[in-house]
CSV table of C-alpha atoms and ligand atoms in Angstrom, one decimal:
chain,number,residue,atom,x,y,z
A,174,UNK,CA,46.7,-109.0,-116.8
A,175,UNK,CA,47.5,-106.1,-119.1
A,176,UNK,CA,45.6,-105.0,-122.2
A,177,UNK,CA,47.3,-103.1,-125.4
A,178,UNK,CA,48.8,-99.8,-125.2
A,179,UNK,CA,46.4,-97.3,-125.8
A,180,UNK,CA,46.8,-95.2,-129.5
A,181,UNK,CA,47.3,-91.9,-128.5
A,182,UNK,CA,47.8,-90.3,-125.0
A,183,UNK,CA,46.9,-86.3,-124.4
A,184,UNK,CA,49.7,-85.5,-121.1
A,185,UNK,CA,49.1,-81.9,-119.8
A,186,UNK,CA,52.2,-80.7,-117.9
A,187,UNK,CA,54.8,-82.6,-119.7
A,188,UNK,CA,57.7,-80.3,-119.8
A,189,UNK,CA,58.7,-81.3,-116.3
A,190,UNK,CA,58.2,-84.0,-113.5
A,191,UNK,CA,55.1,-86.5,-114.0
A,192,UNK,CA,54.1,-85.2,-116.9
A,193,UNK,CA,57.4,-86.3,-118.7
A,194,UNK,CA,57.8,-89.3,-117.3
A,195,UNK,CA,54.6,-90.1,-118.5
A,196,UNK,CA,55.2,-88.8,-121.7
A,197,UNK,CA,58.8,-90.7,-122.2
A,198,UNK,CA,56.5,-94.3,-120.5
A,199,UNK,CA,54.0,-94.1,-123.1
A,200,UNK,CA,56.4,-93.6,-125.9
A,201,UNK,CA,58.8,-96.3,-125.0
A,202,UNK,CA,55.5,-98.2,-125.2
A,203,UNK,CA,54.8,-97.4,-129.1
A,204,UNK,CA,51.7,-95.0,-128.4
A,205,UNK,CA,51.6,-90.9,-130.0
A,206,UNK,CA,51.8,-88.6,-127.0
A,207,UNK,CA,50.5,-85.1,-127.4
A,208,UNK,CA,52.7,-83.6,-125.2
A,209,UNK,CA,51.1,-79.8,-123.9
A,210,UNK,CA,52.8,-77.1,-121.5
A,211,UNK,CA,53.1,-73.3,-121.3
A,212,UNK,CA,57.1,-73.9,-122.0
A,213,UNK,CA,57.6,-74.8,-125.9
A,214,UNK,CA,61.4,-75.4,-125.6
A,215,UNK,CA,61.3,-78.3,-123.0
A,216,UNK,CA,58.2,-79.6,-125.1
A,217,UNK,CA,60.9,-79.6,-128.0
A,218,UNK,CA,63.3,-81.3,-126.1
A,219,UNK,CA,61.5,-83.9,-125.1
A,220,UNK,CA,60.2,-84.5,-128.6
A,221,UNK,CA,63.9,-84.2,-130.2
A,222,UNK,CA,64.6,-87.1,-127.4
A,223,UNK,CA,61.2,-89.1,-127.8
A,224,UNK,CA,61.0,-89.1,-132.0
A,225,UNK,CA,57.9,-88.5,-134.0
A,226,UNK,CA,55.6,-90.3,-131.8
A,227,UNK,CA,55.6,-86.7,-129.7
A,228,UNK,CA,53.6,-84.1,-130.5
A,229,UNK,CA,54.6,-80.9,-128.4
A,230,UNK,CA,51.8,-78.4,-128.2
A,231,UNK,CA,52.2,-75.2,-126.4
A,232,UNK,CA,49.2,-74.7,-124.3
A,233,UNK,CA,48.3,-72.7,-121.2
A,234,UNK,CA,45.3,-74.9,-119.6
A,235,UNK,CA,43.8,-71.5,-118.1
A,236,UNK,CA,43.4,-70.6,-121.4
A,237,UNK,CA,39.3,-71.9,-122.4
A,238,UNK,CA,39.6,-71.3,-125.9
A,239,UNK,CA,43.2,-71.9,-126.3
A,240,UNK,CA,42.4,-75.6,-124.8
A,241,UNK,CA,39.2,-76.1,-127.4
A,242,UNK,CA,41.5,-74.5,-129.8
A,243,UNK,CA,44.3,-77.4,-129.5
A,244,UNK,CA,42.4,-80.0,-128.9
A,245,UNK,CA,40.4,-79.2,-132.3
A,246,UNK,CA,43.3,-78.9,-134.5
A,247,UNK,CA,45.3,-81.8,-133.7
A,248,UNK,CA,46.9,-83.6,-136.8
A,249,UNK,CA,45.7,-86.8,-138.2
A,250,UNK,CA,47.3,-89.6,-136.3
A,251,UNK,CA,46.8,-87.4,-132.9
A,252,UNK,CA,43.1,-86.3,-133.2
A,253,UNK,CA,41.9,-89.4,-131.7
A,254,UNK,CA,42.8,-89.4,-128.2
A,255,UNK,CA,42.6,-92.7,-126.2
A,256,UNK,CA,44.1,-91.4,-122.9
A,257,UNK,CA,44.0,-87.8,-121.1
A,258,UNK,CA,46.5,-87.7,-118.7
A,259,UNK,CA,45.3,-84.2,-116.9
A,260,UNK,CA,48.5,-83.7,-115.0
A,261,UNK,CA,49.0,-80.3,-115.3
A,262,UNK,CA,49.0,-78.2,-111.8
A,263,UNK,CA,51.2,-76.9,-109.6
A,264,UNK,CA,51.1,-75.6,-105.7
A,265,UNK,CA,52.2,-71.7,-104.9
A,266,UNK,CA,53.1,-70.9,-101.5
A,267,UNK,CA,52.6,-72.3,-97.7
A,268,UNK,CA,51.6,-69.6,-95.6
A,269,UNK,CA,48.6,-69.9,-93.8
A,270,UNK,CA,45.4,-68.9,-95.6
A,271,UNK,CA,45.5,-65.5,-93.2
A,272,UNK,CA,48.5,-64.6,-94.9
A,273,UNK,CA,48.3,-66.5,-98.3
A,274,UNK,CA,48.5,-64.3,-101.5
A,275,UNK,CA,45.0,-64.6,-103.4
A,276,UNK,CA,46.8,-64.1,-106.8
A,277,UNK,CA,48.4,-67.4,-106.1
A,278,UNK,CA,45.0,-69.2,-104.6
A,279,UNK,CA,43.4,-67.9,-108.2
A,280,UNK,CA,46.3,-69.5,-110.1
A,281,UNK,CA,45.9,-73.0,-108.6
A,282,UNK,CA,42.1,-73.0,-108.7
A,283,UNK,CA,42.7,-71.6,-112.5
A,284,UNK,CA,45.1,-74.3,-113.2
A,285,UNK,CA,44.3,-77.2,-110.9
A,286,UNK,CA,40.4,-76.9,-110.9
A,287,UNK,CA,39.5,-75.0,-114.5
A,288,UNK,CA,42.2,-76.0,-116.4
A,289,UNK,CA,41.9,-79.7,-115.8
A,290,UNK,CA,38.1,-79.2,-116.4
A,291,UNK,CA,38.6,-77.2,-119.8
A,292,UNK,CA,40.8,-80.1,-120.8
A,293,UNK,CA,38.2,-82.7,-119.6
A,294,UNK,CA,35.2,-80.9,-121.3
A,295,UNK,CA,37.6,-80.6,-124.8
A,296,UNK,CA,38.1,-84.3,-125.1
A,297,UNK,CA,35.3,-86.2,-123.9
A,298,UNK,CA,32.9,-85.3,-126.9
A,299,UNK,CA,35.1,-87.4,-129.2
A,300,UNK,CA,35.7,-90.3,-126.6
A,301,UNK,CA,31.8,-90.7,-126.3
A,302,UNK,CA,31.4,-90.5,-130.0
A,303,UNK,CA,34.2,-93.0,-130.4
A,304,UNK,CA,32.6,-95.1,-127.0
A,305,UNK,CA,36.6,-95.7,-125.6
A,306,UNK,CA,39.0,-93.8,-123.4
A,307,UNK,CA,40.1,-93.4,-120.3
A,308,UNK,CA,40.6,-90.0,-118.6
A,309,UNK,CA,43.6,-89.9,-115.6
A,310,UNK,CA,43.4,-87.0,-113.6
A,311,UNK,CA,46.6,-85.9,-111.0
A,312,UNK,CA,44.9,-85.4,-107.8
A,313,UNK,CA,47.1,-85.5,-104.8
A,314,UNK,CA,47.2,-87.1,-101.1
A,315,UNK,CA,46.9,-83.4,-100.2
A,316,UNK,CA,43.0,-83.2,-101.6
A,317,UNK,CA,42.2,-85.6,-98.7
A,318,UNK,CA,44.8,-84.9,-95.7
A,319,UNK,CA,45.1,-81.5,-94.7
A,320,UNK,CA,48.1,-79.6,-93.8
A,321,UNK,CA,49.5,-76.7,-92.5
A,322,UNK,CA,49.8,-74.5,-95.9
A,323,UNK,CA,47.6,-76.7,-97.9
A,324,UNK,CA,44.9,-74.6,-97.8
A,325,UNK,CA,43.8,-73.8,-101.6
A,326,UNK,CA,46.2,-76.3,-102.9
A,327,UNK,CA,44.7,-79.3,-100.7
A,328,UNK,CA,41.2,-77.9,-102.3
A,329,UNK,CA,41.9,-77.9,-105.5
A,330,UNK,CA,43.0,-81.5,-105.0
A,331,UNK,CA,39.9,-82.4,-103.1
A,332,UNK,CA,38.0,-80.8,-106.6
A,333,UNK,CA,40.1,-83.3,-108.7
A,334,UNK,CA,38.9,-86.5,-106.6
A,335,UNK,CA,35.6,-85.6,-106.4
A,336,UNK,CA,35.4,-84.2,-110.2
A,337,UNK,CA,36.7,-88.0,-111.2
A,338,UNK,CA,34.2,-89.8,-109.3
A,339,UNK,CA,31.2,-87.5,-110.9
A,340,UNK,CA,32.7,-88.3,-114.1
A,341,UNK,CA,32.5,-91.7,-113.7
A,342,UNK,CA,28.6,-91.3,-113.1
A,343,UNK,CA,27.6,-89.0,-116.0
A,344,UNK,CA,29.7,-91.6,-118.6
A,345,UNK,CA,28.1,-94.7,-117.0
A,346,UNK,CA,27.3,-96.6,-120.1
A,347,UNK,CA,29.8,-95.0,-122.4
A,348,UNK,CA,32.7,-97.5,-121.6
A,349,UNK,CA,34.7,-94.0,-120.7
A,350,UNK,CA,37.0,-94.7,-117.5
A,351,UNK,CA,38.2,-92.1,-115.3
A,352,UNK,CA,40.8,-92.8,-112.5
A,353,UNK,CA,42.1,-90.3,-109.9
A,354,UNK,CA,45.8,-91.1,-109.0
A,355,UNK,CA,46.9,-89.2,-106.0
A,356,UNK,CA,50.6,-89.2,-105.1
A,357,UNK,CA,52.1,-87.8,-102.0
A,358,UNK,CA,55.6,-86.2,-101.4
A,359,UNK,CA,57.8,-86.3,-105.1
A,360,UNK,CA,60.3,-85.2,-106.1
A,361,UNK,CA,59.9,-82.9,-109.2
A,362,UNK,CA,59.7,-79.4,-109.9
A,363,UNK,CA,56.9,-79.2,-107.7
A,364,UNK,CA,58.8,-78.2,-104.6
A,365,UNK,CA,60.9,-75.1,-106.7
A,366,UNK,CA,57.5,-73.9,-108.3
A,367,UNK,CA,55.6,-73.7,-104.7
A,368,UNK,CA,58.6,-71.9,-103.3
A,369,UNK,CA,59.4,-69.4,-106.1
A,370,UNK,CA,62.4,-71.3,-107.4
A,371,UNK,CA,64.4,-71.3,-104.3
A,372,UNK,CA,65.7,-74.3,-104.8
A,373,UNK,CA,67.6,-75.1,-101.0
A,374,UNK,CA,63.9,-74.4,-99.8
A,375,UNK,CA,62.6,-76.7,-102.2
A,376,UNK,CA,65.3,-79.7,-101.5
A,377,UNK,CA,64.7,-79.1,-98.0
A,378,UNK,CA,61.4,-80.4,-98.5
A,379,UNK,CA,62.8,-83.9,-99.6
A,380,UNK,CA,66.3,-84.0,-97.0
A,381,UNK,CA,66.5,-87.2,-95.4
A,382,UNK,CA,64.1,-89.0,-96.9
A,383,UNK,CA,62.9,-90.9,-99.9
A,384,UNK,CA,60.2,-89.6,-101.8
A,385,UNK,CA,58.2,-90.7,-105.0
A,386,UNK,CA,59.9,-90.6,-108.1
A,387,UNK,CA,58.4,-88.5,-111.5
A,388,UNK,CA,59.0,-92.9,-113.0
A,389,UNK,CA,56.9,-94.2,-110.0
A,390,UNK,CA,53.5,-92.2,-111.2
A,391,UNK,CA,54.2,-92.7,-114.7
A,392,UNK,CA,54.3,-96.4,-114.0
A,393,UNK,CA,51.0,-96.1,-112.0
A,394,UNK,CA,49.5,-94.2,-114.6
A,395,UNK,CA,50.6,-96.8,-117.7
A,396,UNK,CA,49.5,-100.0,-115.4
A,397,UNK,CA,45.8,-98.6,-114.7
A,398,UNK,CA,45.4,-97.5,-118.8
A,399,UNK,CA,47.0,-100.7,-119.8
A,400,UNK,CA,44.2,-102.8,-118.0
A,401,UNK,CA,41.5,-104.6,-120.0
A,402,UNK,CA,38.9,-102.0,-121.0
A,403,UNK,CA,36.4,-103.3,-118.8
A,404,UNK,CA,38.5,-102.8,-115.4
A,405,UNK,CA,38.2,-99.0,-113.7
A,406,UNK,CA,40.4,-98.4,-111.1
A,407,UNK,CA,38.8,-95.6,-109.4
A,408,UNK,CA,41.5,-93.7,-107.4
A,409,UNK,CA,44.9,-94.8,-106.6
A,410,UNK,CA,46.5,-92.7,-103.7
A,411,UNK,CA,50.5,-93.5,-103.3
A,412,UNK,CA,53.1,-92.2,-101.0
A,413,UNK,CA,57.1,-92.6,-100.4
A,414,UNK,CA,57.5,-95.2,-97.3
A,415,UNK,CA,58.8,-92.4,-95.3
A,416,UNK,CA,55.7,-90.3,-95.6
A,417,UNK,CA,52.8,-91.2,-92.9
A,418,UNK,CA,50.3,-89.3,-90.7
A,419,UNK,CA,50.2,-87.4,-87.5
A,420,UNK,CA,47.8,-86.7,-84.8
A,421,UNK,CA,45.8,-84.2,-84.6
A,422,UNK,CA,47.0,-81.2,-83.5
A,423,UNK,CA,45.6,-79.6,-79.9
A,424,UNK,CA,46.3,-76.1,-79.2
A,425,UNK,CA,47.1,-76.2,-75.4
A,426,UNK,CA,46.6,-73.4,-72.8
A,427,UNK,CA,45.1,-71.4,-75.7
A,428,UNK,CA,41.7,-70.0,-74.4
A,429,UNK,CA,39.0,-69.6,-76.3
A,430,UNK,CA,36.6,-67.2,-75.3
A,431,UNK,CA,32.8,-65.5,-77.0
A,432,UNK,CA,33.3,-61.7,-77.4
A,433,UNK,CA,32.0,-59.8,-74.6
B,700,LIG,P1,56.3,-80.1,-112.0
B,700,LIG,O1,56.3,-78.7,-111.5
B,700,LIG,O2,57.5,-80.8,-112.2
B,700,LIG,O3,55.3,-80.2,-113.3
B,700,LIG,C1,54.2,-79.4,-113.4
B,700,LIG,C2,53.8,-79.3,-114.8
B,700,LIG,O4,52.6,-78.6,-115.0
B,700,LIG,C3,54.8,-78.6,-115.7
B,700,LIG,O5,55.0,-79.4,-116.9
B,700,LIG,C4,54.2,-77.3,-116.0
B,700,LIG,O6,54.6,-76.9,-117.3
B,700,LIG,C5,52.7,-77.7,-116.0
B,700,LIG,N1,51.8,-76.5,-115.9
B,700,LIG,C6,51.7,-75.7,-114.8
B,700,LIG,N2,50.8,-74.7,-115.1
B,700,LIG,C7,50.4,-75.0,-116.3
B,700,LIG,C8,49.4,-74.3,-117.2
B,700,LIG,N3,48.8,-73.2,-116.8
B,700,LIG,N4,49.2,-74.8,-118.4
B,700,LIG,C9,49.8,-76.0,-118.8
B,700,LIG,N5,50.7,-76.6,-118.1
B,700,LIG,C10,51.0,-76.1,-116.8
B,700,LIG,O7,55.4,-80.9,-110.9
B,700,LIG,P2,54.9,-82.4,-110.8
B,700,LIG,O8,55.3,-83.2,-112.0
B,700,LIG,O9,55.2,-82.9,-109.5
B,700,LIG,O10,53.3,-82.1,-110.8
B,700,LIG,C11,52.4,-82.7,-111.7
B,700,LIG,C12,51.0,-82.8,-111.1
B,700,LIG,O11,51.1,-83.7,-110.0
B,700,LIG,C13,50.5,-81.6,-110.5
B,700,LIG,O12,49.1,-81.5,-110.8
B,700,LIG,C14,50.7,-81.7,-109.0
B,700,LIG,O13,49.8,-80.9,-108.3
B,700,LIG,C15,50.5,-83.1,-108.8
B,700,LIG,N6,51.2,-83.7,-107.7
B,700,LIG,C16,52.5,-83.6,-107.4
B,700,LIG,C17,53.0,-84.2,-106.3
B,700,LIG,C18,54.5,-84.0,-105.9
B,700,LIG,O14,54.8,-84.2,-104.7
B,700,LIG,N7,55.4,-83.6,-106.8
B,700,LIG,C19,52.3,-85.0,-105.4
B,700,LIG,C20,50.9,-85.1,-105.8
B,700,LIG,C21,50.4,-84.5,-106.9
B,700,LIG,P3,54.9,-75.4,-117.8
B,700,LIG,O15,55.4,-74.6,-116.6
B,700,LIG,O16,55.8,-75.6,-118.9
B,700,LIG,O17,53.5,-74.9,-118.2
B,701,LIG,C1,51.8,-82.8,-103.6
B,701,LIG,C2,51.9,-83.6,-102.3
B,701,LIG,O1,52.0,-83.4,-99.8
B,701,LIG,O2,53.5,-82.0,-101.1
B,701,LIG,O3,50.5,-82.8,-104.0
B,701,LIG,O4,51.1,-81.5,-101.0
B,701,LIG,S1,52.1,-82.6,-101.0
């Protein structure tokens, strides 16, 4: 059971990966995407390809006033926003955090964490006044299954699940939903960006195996804003077939020992 597509949809991240796919779902669809990243000539691409329905809007999500700024200003037709798909984010790096490069930890939190919030905090006023919307925020599998690398990344995740749920409690009553999807291994940019753009380290990452696709998220995302407006789906967390879990791991013949 599906309800109507929602009016107008506010994607963050869509000049690459999810954040297109959701763009290009929702506009196949019939609904006006706002469609917001840092790089204005994808964001004009994909809104040569998608027709008027796409609005690109160059925005840097780390960027407080630049986020009030855009959201403010939107054009009759976009101002209204149904849905806000906060997908922008991106992973830097996999050392371990003893080597990891606190300009890129900063980054992530600044993207992943404040961005997402700034985005969040811009759009809601309007959604309570109008008492409908849904906010969908891009968390990952990584915010609740650590890994070796993860550090920062994985916690920045962890702030997106748990940031949903609060949400959820302070717009009890409002008829607002909020829904955390979190995805595990897919194959986007994702891979290049965490690895500097070294692109055989980033395929690497996806050899042998089948991951997500950018398609398979924006599907999940249309199906749970799509539902009758009195169903919230919480949190959905997906992952390719070929992605499972591990044991623990147990450092053997490693003594550890109080300082003297
Ligand atoms: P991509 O690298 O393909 O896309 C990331 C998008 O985020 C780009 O459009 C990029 O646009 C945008 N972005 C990054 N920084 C900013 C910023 N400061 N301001 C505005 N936009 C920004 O990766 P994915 O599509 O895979 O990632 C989308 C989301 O999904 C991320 O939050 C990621 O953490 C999450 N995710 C990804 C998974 C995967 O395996 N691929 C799995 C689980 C979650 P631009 O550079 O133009 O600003
Ligand atoms: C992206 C999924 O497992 O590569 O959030 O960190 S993973």
């Amino acid at each position: 059971m599906t309800n109507a597509t929602p009016g107008t949809v506010l994607v963050t991240g869509a000049s690459s990966g999810f954040g297109a796919a959701i763009a290009r779902r929702f506009a196949a669809a019939g609904a006006r995407v706002v469609a917001a990243a840092r790089r204005a000539e994808r964001l004009g691409s994909l809104a040569a390809e998608l027709g008027p329905l796409v609005l690109p809007v160059t925005l840097d999500v780390r960027d407080r006033a630049a986020v009030t700024e855009a959201v403010g200003g939107l054009p009759a037709g976009f101002a209204e926003i149904d849905v806000l798909v906060n997908n922008a984010g991106l992973a830097l790096g996999l050392n371990p955090a003893q080597d990891a490069d606190t300009d890129d930890w900063d980054q992530m939190i600044d993207t992943n964490c404040k961005g997402l919030a700034y985005c969040t905090r811009a759009v809601l006023p309007g959604m309570v006044g109008r008492r409908r919307g849904h906010v969908i925020n891009l968390g990952s599998a990584a915010g609740t299954y650590p890994y070796p690398g993860g550090n920062a990344y994985g916690g920045t995740k962890a702030f997106v699940h748990q940031f949903s749920l609060n949400l959820r409690s302070d717009l009890h009553g409002t008829g607002i939903r909020v829904t955390c999807i979190e995805p595990g291994m897919a194959d986007t940019e994702f891979s290049t960006v965490r690895f500097s753009g070294d692109k055989a380290k980033a395929d690497a990452v996806y050899a042998g195996m089948q991951p997500l696709t950018a398609d398979d998220i924006a599907e999940s995302v249309y199906w749970v804003a799509t539902l009758p407006p009195h169903v919230n789906v919480n949190v959905i967390e997906l992952m390719p077939v070929a992605q499972s879990f591990a044991p623990f791991q147990v450092a053997r013949r490693v003594l550890i020992t109080f300082p003297a």
